[in-house]
Amino acid sequence: MLLGACVGALAGLGCDGATPAPADATVDVVRDATTALDEAFDATPDAVRVWVPDPFTPTPATRSYCGSTNDDAVEARITAALAALTLEEKLAMMAGAAVVPLDRRWRVPGNDRLGLPGLGMLDGPRGVSAFLHVPSTVFPVAMMRGATWDPALETRVGAALAQEIRSVGADTVLAPTMNILRHPRWGRAQETYSEDTEHLGTMAAAFIRGVQSQGVLASAKHLAAYSIENTRHRVDVAVDERTLREVYLPQFRRAVQEANVASVMSAYNRVNGAWCDESAFLLNQVLRGEWGFAGFVESDWVLGTHGDVTSLRAGLDIEMPVPLHFRALGPAVRNGSLSEHEVDAALRHILRAQLCYGLDARPHVSDDPSLRNTPEHVALAREVAQRGMVLLKNDAVRGAPALPLGPSVHDVVVLGRNATRANLGDLGSSNVTPSTVVTAVDGLSMRAGVTVHAFDGTALDAAATTAVRAADAVVIVTGMDADDEGEAEVGAGDRASLALPAGELALIQAATALNPRVVVVLEGGAAILTHGWRDAVPAVVFAFYPGAQGGLALADVLFGDAAPSGRLPFSIPEQESDLPPFDDTSDHVTYGFLHGYRHLGSNGVAPAHAFGAGLSYTSFAYANPGVSQSAIHVGDLVDVRVDVTNTGTRRALETVQVYVHARASSVPRAPRDLRGFTQVDVAAGATVTAHVSLRVDDLRYWDASAHAWVLEPGTYDVIAAHDSVADGVRTTLQAQ
Ligand code: BGC
């Protein structure tokens, strides 16, 4: 009785559990409580214990983590809980409960006695996990959402996706995947947003804001340097500290500091010899110490925890999906090799997330299908797919651009391996169960006045040959599928090649020999080579895995209802050997400072299609670049402006990209680094001034010997351009 009634006093609360008690009274309260307990429970000494948690001192990071929730009340309640819970109860809250998502989510237990809710986790990056088999909105994959270059749109996707995740009773979404696309053969390329740190950080932060606006916890995954699939459980990535801090980590820092992400998942691989879940450098030093992360870290699922005490001490709070290693924590406390205060510190991270997000106060939803596949979400999936289509090529056919297909196009032949299939992406943890899927053929067939003839296979028979020759236009929907790329073990793993399958190449060749207006639509998670065939076709569209509404979005773009505005979030090289090597068999790999457009640019190698590139049905000109200040200092935000004129005949969106180059640097630099972007909507003939906010801190480099970020004095070129290789317009900044 005494213990239950006054346990809150141990946490600095009055015996009613709510009013604060003076801090210096705590010792007296503890002593009195102990004495009283000894007397009251003398007969059953094993049934009770007195545990005094370490006092808790809030930091700016723990305060801001809670958002609008009263963080003092949360921390006090946690302290009270830590005093009241047994060691076994604590450890039960620090690991998943089952290897499969029982009760429609991966449960991390709470504690009923103390009203602590626990967590319910579920994938993932493109909608409600297919594990549940509940039909829900299949959004375009994150890489296609990256191609929109529109963080506001991505925030809407995050919010919609979170509503669907909540509808099955989960409270934590295992997304975003925010690993750098170091090489396009990475099997999970489609799950992330970009090859570029700046772009990826902006899009992932936008997604997190959307998810968390719905009271759902996001999980930034996978920390860190996870960009190879087939060896993910064993590979050790050697990466120098400058590269790690400048290329592989900044987007995670922004997830923490700009988007207040609730949780972080550690990666499977090793970084510089340490498994990520055991890396005190990544988790304790950088994530918590330097960035101020105040939420919890969970391990990745399939044997993603490698230590018990070492992982806990490194900064891992939850072992998923079951305590294979963390079950050793209890014995470790009992034999004195681990302090229960260390357990408390980790559990505080977990409870803070649960209570700051009010998970304890929420009515439990077991299933609400009315929140899934809503007309709004379905319309959003189509809008995003429209906005993410990238027009790579659009040459003239008989004097006019091949696209859009005009009113004179009535007979369309559709070919290619992905024309009639629901090609939604990987079948691994990001897979989602659709209700209906509009394939490319479906979408094109729904156009009024258009007759579609679809032919399977890679060889044109007599009927197909006749139809192709007679068609007003031929659309070949090809590229990759879930057998070519995906997550290891549960999906296809890394891609074997960047080239199209040989049969598809033959099909393109056969069709272009018969008809001048051939449009090739590429589906896939990242770069597919166009070298060797693109000269023969007038138009190429990159359509990624465009989600359940993809066929409609494709028709919208091909027929010109929507002007294409997508931009590549990766480079497409002329050949794979233009990129750094991709080694998905070795146990040890080294990641260099350069990859993607920064690698190509440094080597003076022109890409087939540049990072950031994409055509429109109009054209734009840039003029009058300017900056709000030319002398810069650490901490400054510079407004970069440029006038964008729509020199064509139809209204469209233009994405203005701002690249920076340090003229004279004491360390190797890429010729251009993306440091900001924005989008403007410009009517035909109109001029709009675009503004991009440039963080001067992002011009610094990591000086590994000084262990510090350094803003080098000198001149920095600021280039506002259409893509990573366009000349654009320039101005400069001066650091003293
Ligand atoms: C993946 C994670 C995923 C988890 C749960 C793991 O294998 O790497 O991204 O969230 O499974 O499905």
mmCIF file of C-alpha atoms and ligand atoms in Angstrom, residues 106 122-125 129 131 173-175 177 188 191 219 221-222 226 229 232-233 265-268 298-302 320-321 428-430 487-490, ligand 1:
data_model
loop_
_atom_site.group_PDB
_atom_site.id
_atom_site.type_symbol
_atom_site.label_atom_id
_atom_site.label_comp_id
_atom_site.label_asym_id
_atom_site.label_seq_id
_atom_site.Cartn_x
_atom_site.Cartn_y
_atom_site.Cartn_z
ATOM 1 C CA TRP A 106 5.206 -5.501 -34.155
ATOM 2 C CA LEU A 122 4.731 -1.374 -38.919
ATOM 3 C CA ASP A 123 6.415 -0.807 -42.264
ATOM 4 C CA GLY A 124 6.790 1.279 -44.214
ATOM 5 C CA PRO A 125 8.019 3.625 -46.901
ATOM 6 C CA SER A 129 2.861 -3.252 -44.809
ATOM 7 C CA PHE A 131 2.274 -8.370 -44.077
ATOM 8 C CA VAL A 173 5.929 3.651 -39.048
ATOM 9 C CA LEU A 174 9.211 2.055 -40.067
ATOM 10 C CA ALA A 175 10.061 4.809 -42.538
ATOM 11 C CA THR A 177 14.404 4.813 -45.593
ATOM 12 C CA ARG A 188 16.515 -1.012 -52.053
ATOM 13 C CA GLU A 191 12.927 3.002 -50.938
ATOM 14 C CA SER A 219 11.626 5.945 -37.736
ATOM 15 C CA LYS A 221 16.295 4.143 -41.048
ATOM 16 C CA HIS A 222 18.902 2.732 -41.324
ATOM 17 C CA TYR A 226 23.655 0.939 -45.663
ATOM 18 C CA GLU A 229 21.817 -5.404 -50.098
ATOM 19 C CA ARG A 232 24.004 -6.396 -45.598
ATOM 20 C CA HIS A 233 24.365 -8.838 -42.710
ATOM 21 C CA MET A 265 16.673 2.286 -36.663
ATOM 22 C CA SER A 266 20.238 1.043 -36.676
ATOM 23 C CA ALA A 267 21.528 -0.586 -39.858
ATOM 24 C CA TYR A 268 22.549 -4.222 -40.284
ATOM 25 C CA GLU A 298 15.630 0.215 -32.334
ATOM 26 C CA SER A 299 17.653 -2.446 -34.092
ATOM 27 C CA ASP A 300 16.886 -3.727 -37.541
ATOM 28 C CA TRP A 301 14.971 -6.971 -37.623
ATOM 29 C CA VAL A 302 16.768 -9.983 -38.999
ATOM 30 C CA MET A 320 13.635 -6.053 -32.579
ATOM 31 C CA PRO A 321 11.729 -8.182 -33.131
ATOM 32 C CA GLY A 428 10.208 -7.003 -49.260
ATOM 33 C CA SER A 429 9.362 -5.015 -46.158
ATOM 34 C CA SER A 430 8.171 -2.011 -48.159
ATOM 35 C CA GLU A 487 15.407 -6.247 -50.319
ATOM 36 C CA ALA A 488 17.688 -9.199 -49.659
ATOM 37 C CA GLU A 489 16.180 -12.442 -48.293
ATOM 38 C CA VAL A 490 12.573 -11.288 -48.771
HETATM 39 C C1 BGC B 1 14.340 -4.074 -42.943
HETATM 40 C C2 BGC B 1 13.705 -2.872 -42.289
HETATM 41 C C3 BGC B 1 12.269 -3.176 -41.944
HETATM 42 C C4 BGC B 1 12.243 -4.381 -41.037
HETATM 43 C C5 BGC B 1 10.846 -4.776 -40.592
HETATM 44 C C6 BGC B 1 14.179 -5.299 -42.081
HETATM 45 O O1 BGC B 1 14.688 -6.418 -42.689
HETATM 46 O O2 BGC B 1 15.707 -3.827 -43.186
HETATM 47 O O3 BGC B 1 13.780 -1.765 -43.157
HETATM 48 O O4 BGC B 1 11.665 -2.075 -41.344
HETATM 49 O O5 BGC B 1 12.820 -5.479 -41.725
HETATM 50 O O6 BGC B 1 10.097 -5.199 -41.668
#
